[in-house]
mmCIF file of C-alpha atoms in Angstrom:
data_model
loop_
_atom_site.group_PDB
_atom_site.id
_atom_site.type_symbol
_atom_site.label_atom_id
_atom_site.label_comp_id
_atom_site.label_asym_id
_atom_site.label_seq_id
_atom_site.Cartn_x
_atom_site.Cartn_y
_atom_site.Cartn_z
ATOM 1 C CA ASN A 270 2.323 5.287 -19.325
ATOM 2 C CA ALA A 271 -0.686 3.575 -17.846
ATOM 3 C CA GLY A 272 1.213 2.554 -14.698
ATOM 4 C CA VAL A 273 -0.331 -0.437 -13.013
ATOM 5 C CA THR A 274 -3.504 -1.846 -14.526
ATOM 6 C CA GLN A 275 -5.836 -4.495 -13.128
ATOM 7 C CA THR A 276 -8.638 -6.555 -14.531
ATOM 8 C CA PRO A 277 -11.400 -7.022 -13.805
ATOM 9 C CA LYS A 278 -12.570 -4.030 -11.847
ATOM 10 C CA PHE A 279 -15.357 -5.954 -10.182
ATOM 11 C CA GLN A 280 -16.289 -9.655 -9.912
ATOM 12 C CA VAL A 281 -18.944 -11.690 -8.182
ATOM 13 C CA LEU A 282 -18.215 -15.386 -7.544
ATOM 14 C CA LYS A 283 -20.052 -18.240 -5.978
ATOM 15 C CA THR A 284 -18.343 -20.233 -3.244
ATOM 16 C CA GLY A 285 -16.087 -22.836 -4.859
ATOM 17 C CA GLN A 286 -15.637 -21.086 -8.171
ATOM 18 C CA SER A 287 -12.231 -20.162 -9.432
ATOM 19 C CA MET A 288 -10.910 -17.016 -11.062
ATOM 20 C CA THR A 289 -7.667 -15.208 -11.967
ATOM 21 C CA LEU A 290 -7.036 -11.581 -11.274
ATOM 22 C CA GLN A 291 -4.757 -9.978 -13.805
ATOM 23 C CA CYS A 292 -2.140 -7.246 -13.228
ATOM 24 C CA ALA A 293 0.269 -5.547 -15.585
ATOM 25 C CA GLN A 294 2.755 -2.699 -15.236
ATOM 26 C CA ASP A 295 4.510 -0.698 -17.893
ATOM 27 C CA MET A 296 7.193 0.938 -15.763
ATOM 28 C CA ASN A 297 9.777 -1.804 -16.252
ATOM 29 C CA HIS A 298 9.678 -2.544 -12.533
ATOM 30 C CA ASN A 299 11.310 -5.674 -11.196
ATOM 31 C CA SER A 300 9.092 -6.309 -8.177
ATOM 32 C CA MET A 301 5.335 -6.870 -8.099
ATOM 33 C CA TYR A 302 2.921 -7.502 -5.229
ATOM 34 C CA TRP A 303 -0.631 -8.561 -4.431
ATOM 35 C CA TYR A 304 -2.423 -7.113 -1.420
ATOM 36 C CA ARG A 305 -5.892 -7.448 -0.060
ATOM 37 C CA GLN A 306 -7.724 -4.627 1.752
ATOM 38 C CA ASP A 307 -10.548 -5.303 4.109
ATOM 39 C CA PRO A 308 -12.720 -2.701 5.937
ATOM 40 C CA GLY A 309 -10.947 -1.270 8.980
ATOM 41 C CA MET A 310 -7.704 -3.070 8.206
ATOM 42 C CA GLY A 311 -4.536 -2.041 6.424
ATOM 43 C CA LEU A 312 -3.258 -3.576 3.235
ATOM 44 C CA ARG A 313 -2.074 -7.132 3.795
ATOM 45 C CA LEU A 314 0.474 -8.717 1.544
ATOM 46 C CA ILE A 315 -0.640 -11.968 -0.110
ATOM 47 C CA TYR A 316 2.262 -12.773 -2.397
ATOM 48 C CA TYR A 317 5.058 -10.893 -4.010
ATOM 49 C CA SER A 318 7.598 -11.377 -6.776
ATOM 50 C CA ALA A 319 10.929 -9.755 -6.283
ATOM 51 C CA SER A 320 11.983 -10.397 -9.832
ATOM 52 C CA GLU A 321 10.812 -12.255 -12.949
ATOM 53 C CA GLY A 322 10.737 -15.958 -12.253
ATOM 54 C CA THR A 323 10.498 -15.739 -8.448
ATOM 55 C CA THR A 324 7.514 -15.610 -6.072
ATOM 56 C CA ASP A 325 7.203 -15.604 -2.315
ATOM 57 C CA LYS A 326 4.481 -15.750 0.259
ATOM 58 C CA GLY A 327 3.377 -12.746 2.184
ATOM 59 C CA GLU A 328 1.303 -12.451 5.337
ATOM 60 C CA VAL A 329 -1.910 -14.101 4.056
ATOM 61 C CA PRO A 330 -1.152 -16.551 1.183
ATOM 62 C CA ASN A 331 -3.605 -19.324 2.042
ATOM 63 C CA GLY A 332 -6.195 -19.901 -0.655
ATOM 64 C CA TYR A 333 -4.209 -18.069 -3.348
ATOM 65 C CA ASN A 334 -1.665 -18.842 -5.981
ATOM 66 C CA VAL A 335 0.325 -16.478 -8.148
ATOM 67 C CA SER A 336 2.176 -16.528 -11.451
ATOM 68 C CA ARG A 337 4.826 -14.074 -12.598
ATOM 69 C CA LEU A 338 4.168 -14.542 -16.289
ATOM 70 C CA ASN A 339 6.888 -12.151 -17.405
ATOM 71 C CA LYS A 340 8.394 -8.945 -16.152
ATOM 72 C CA ARG A 341 5.171 -6.976 -16.871
ATOM 73 C CA GLU A 342 2.520 -9.347 -15.636
ATOM 74 C CA PHE A 343 1.675 -10.864 -12.228
ATOM 75 C CA SER A 344 -1.554 -12.809 -11.782
ATOM 76 C CA LEU A 345 -3.394 -13.927 -8.664
ATOM 77 C CA ARG A 346 -5.543 -17.068 -8.743
ATOM 78 C CA LEU A 347 -8.275 -18.210 -6.409
ATOM 79 C CA GLU A 348 -8.736 -21.926 -7.003
ATOM 80 C CA SER A 349 -11.841 -22.337 -4.851
ATOM 81 C CA ALA A 350 -13.253 -19.029 -3.728
ATOM 82 C CA ALA A 351 -14.615 -18.659 -0.181
ATOM 83 C CA PRO A 352 -16.708 -15.826 1.366
ATOM 84 C CA SER A 353 -13.672 -14.918 3.527
ATOM 85 C CA GLN A 354 -11.962 -13.888 0.310
ATOM 86 C CA THR A 355 -14.422 -11.123 -0.330
ATOM 87 C CA SER A 356 -12.163 -8.090 -0.385
ATOM 88 C CA VAL A 357 -10.546 -5.444 -2.571
ATOM 89 C CA TYR A 358 -7.411 -6.651 -4.219
ATOM 90 C CA PHE A 359 -4.555 -4.365 -5.159
ATOM 91 C CA CYS A 360 -1.593 -5.014 -7.283
ATOM 92 C CA ALA A 361 1.547 -2.919 -6.903
ATOM 93 C CA SER A 362 5.013 -2.739 -8.407
ATOM 94 C CA SER A 363 8.366 -1.235 -7.441
ATOM 95 C CA GLU A 364 11.738 -0.858 -9.010
ATOM 96 C CA GLU A 365 14.062 -2.821 -6.735
ATOM 97 C CA THR A 366 17.506 -1.486 -7.216
ATOM 98 C CA SER A 367 20.064 -2.495 -4.611
ATOM 99 C CA GLY A 368 21.865 0.516 -3.345
ATOM 100 C CA SER A 369 19.139 2.856 -4.458
ATOM 101 C CA PRO A 370 16.668 2.855 -1.630
ATOM 102 C CA SER A 371 14.784 5.760 -3.076
ATOM 103 C CA GLN A 372 13.408 3.393 -5.645
ATOM 104 C CA GLU A 373 11.528 1.298 -3.134
ATOM 105 C CA THR A 374 8.262 3.190 -3.500
ATOM 106 C CA GLN A 375 5.400 0.938 -4.502
ATOM 107 C CA TYR A 376 2.905 2.049 -7.162
ATOM 108 C CA PHE A 377 -0.597 0.685 -6.927
ATOM 109 C CA GLY A 378 -3.269 -0.242 -9.454
ATOM 110 C CA PRO A 379 -6.922 0.840 -9.098
ATOM 111 C CA GLY A 380 -8.015 -2.435 -7.435
ATOM 112 C CA THR A 381 -10.368 -5.346 -8.098
ATOM 113 C CA ARG A 382 -13.474 -5.622 -5.949
ATOM 114 C CA LEU A 383 -14.307 -9.253 -5.348
ATOM 115 C CA LEU A 384 -17.518 -10.522 -3.784
ATOM 116 C CA VAL A 385 -17.809 -14.212 -2.968
ATOM 117 C CA LEU A 386 -21.345 -15.424 -2.220
ATOM 118 C CA GLY B 26 5.385 -8.863 15.587
ATOM 119 C CA GLU B 27 5.331 -5.590 13.811
ATOM 120 C CA SER B 28 2.339 -3.320 14.145
ATOM 121 C CA VAL B 29 1.661 -0.046 12.478
ATOM 122 C CA GLY B 30 -1.223 1.802 14.034
ATOM 123 C CA LEU B 31 -2.887 5.163 13.819
ATOM 124 C CA HIS B 32 -4.069 7.166 16.835
ATOM 125 C CA LEU B 33 -7.282 8.498 15.240
ATOM 126 C CA PRO B 34 -9.435 6.710 12.668
ATOM 127 C CA THR B 35 -11.146 9.924 11.538
ATOM 128 C CA LEU B 36 -9.919 13.490 11.448
ATOM 129 C CA SER B 37 -12.108 16.464 10.511
ATOM 130 C CA VAL B 38 -10.497 19.806 9.673
ATOM 131 C CA GLN B 39 -11.609 23.098 8.291
ATOM 132 C CA GLU B 40 -10.442 24.049 4.815
ATOM 133 C CA GLY B 41 -7.317 26.161 5.051
ATOM 134 C CA ASP B 42 -6.267 24.690 8.381
ATOM 135 C CA ASN B 43 -3.231 22.463 8.852
ATOM 136 C CA SER B 44 -3.815 18.727 9.354
ATOM 137 C CA ILE B 45 -1.664 16.356 11.378
ATOM 138 C CA ILE B 46 -2.065 12.605 10.974
ATOM 139 C CA ASN B 47 -0.157 10.342 13.371
ATOM 140 C CA CYS B 48 1.232 6.844 13.114
ATOM 141 C CA ALA B 49 2.917 4.588 15.648
ATOM 142 C CA TYR B 50 5.186 1.728 14.724
ATOM 143 C CA SER B 51 6.624 -0.997 16.903
ATOM 144 C CA ASN B 52 9.720 -2.298 15.197
ATOM 145 C CA SER B 53 12.781 -0.232 16.035
ATOM 146 C CA ALA B 54 14.595 -1.857 13.121
ATOM 147 C CA SER B 55 12.305 -0.197 10.584
ATOM 148 C CA ASP B 56 14.356 2.112 8.444
ATOM 149 C CA TYR B 57 12.009 3.291 5.718
ATOM 150 C CA PHE B 58 8.556 4.762 5.944
ATOM 151 C CA ILE B 59 5.992 5.889 3.412
ATOM 152 C CA TRP B 60 2.781 7.860 3.621
ATOM 153 C CA TYR B 61 0.039 6.972 1.099
ATOM 154 C CA LYS B 62 -3.203 8.723 0.217
ATOM 155 C CA GLN B 63 -6.195 6.664 -0.885
ATOM 156 C CA GLU B 64 -9.215 8.327 -2.407
ATOM 157 C CA SER B 65 -12.514 6.499 -2.510
ATOM 158 C CA GLY B 66 -12.554 3.733 -5.051
ATOM 159 C CA LYS B 67 -8.919 4.160 -6.010
ATOM 160 C CA GLY B 68 -5.580 2.576 -5.166
ATOM 161 C CA PRO B 69 -3.129 4.060 -2.680
ATOM 162 C CA GLN B 70 -1.050 6.960 -4.056
ATOM 163 C CA PHE B 71 2.486 7.761 -2.807
ATOM 164 C CA ILE B 72 2.767 11.054 -0.971
ATOM 165 C CA ILE B 73 6.118 11.224 0.768
ATOM 166 C CA ASP B 74 8.714 8.921 2.313
ATOM 167 C CA ILE B 75 11.436 9.206 4.933
ATOM 168 C CA ARG B 76 14.402 7.164 6.000
ATOM 169 C CA SER B 77 15.407 6.484 9.568
ATOM 170 C CA ASN B 78 18.528 8.625 9.265
ATOM 171 C CA MET B 79 16.257 11.680 8.908
ATOM 172 C CA ASP B 80 13.933 13.407 11.358
ATOM 173 C CA LYS B 81 11.983 15.557 8.895
ATOM 174 C CA ARG B 82 11.288 15.683 5.191
ATOM 175 C CA GLN B 83 9.288 18.229 3.264
ATOM 176 C CA GLY B 84 7.328 18.002 0.067
ATOM 177 C CA GLN B 85 4.787 20.253 -1.535
ATOM 178 C CA ARG B 86 2.408 21.226 1.284
ATOM 179 C CA VAL B 87 3.310 18.059 3.208
ATOM 180 C CA THR B 88 5.863 17.342 5.873
ATOM 181 C CA VAL B 89 6.702 14.043 7.483
ATOM 182 C CA LEU B 90 8.308 13.918 10.938
ATOM 183 C CA LEU B 91 9.926 10.862 12.391
ATOM 184 C CA ASN B 92 10.631 10.387 16.079
ATOM 185 C CA LYS B 93 12.620 7.221 16.468
ATOM 186 C CA THR B 94 12.814 7.566 20.233
ATOM 187 C CA VAL B 95 9.125 6.973 20.627
ATOM 188 C CA LYS B 96 8.636 5.189 17.271
ATOM 189 C CA HIS B 97 6.185 7.802 15.970
ATOM 190 C CA LEU B 98 5.529 9.116 12.476
ATOM 191 C CA SER B 99 3.387 12.076 11.539
ATOM 192 C CA LEU B 100 2.124 13.634 8.322
ATOM 193 C CA GLN B 101 1.448 17.314 8.270
ATOM 194 C CA ILE B 102 -0.606 18.839 5.504
ATOM 195 C CA ALA B 103 -0.481 22.613 5.205
ATOM 196 C CA ALA B 104 -3.483 24.665 4.174
ATOM 197 C CA THR B 105 -5.693 21.583 3.823
ATOM 198 C CA GLN B 106 -7.907 21.617 0.758
ATOM 199 C CA PRO B 107 -11.105 19.699 -0.112
ATOM 200 C CA GLY B 108 -9.042 17.565 -2.494
ATOM 201 C CA ASP B 109 -7.061 16.311 0.445
ATOM 202 C CA SER B 110 -10.077 14.376 1.733
ATOM 203 C CA ALA B 111 -9.053 10.764 1.666
ATOM 204 C CA VAL B 112 -7.727 7.950 3.777
ATOM 205 C CA TYR B 113 -4.065 8.217 4.698
ATOM 206 C CA PHE B 114 -1.894 5.179 5.448
ATOM 207 C CA CYS B 115 1.565 4.930 6.816
ATOM 208 C CA ALA B 116 3.716 1.927 5.925
ATOM 209 C CA GLU B 117 6.996 0.735 7.384
ATOM 210 C CA ASN B 118 9.687 -1.516 5.964
ATOM 211 C CA PRO B 119 11.249 -3.297 8.901
ATOM 212 C CA TYR B 120 13.859 -5.513 7.419
ATOM 213 C CA ASN B 121 12.883 -6.673 3.971
ATOM 214 C CA PHE B 122 13.862 -4.516 1.066
ATOM 215 C CA ASN B 123 10.497 -4.766 -0.612
ATOM 216 C CA LYS B 124 7.926 -5.835 2.021
ATOM 217 C CA PHE B 125 5.900 -3.200 3.816
ATOM 218 C CA TYR B 126 3.448 -3.290 6.686
ATOM 219 C CA PHE B 127 0.570 -0.913 6.421
ATOM 220 C CA GLY B 128 -1.529 0.803 9.105
ATOM 221 C CA SER B 129 -5.283 0.676 8.968
ATOM 222 C CA GLY B 130 -5.542 4.254 7.854
ATOM 223 C CA THR B 131 -6.964 7.623 8.992
ATOM 224 C CA LYS B 132 -9.799 9.199 7.182
ATOM 225 C CA LEU B 133 -9.356 12.904 6.661
ATOM 226 C CA ASN B 134 -12.501 14.997 6.149
ATOM 227 C CA VAL B 135 -11.969 18.545 5.015
ATOM 228 C CA LYS B 136 -14.963 20.849 5.757
ATOM 229 C CA PRO B 137 -15.512 23.772 3.409
#
């Protein structure tokens, strides 16, 4: 199993450009997440999808949109990139099973490093 | 609001010594906690978790202690090795089954 994969690994954008970050998991997990990580700060949740067909805002959703394409894939889109969105983006997944709290662990991808000039 | 913080941003230990990484949380309703390890250029990796109905949980060379009275969490690494050098995060799940709040991390440096 590859686990959680992300593409691209690195991207440079100019202010105002758009792009989509891709994420896929092969663990048959129900829930998927997008986080951003900035220097000196913990991971902050952008959006999450508790199950296929649903998405919800996290702590810092402004400037982003997401699509849960199917159970495996969860994409993050920047419609008009801003320098403040320079960050490392992590996708994660977890197997949400009510009544089985031990399944709440999130598994992370390797990250996408985004630089907005 | 919730806050998950770490007492020390950087911790240096000698190879073979034990390491203790601390974490404070503010929400007494949090009932699930995870420690993650993040190596340079990689995503966070699950180390160990603990529920609020437990005070201690042990894994392979790692132990997590939970003190609910003072809302404090710690990660103990026995016989620290160079491969343990990384940033360690704690995360809490206060009331949402799948949403976590992460601390800013402690960098562990292991000196040979």
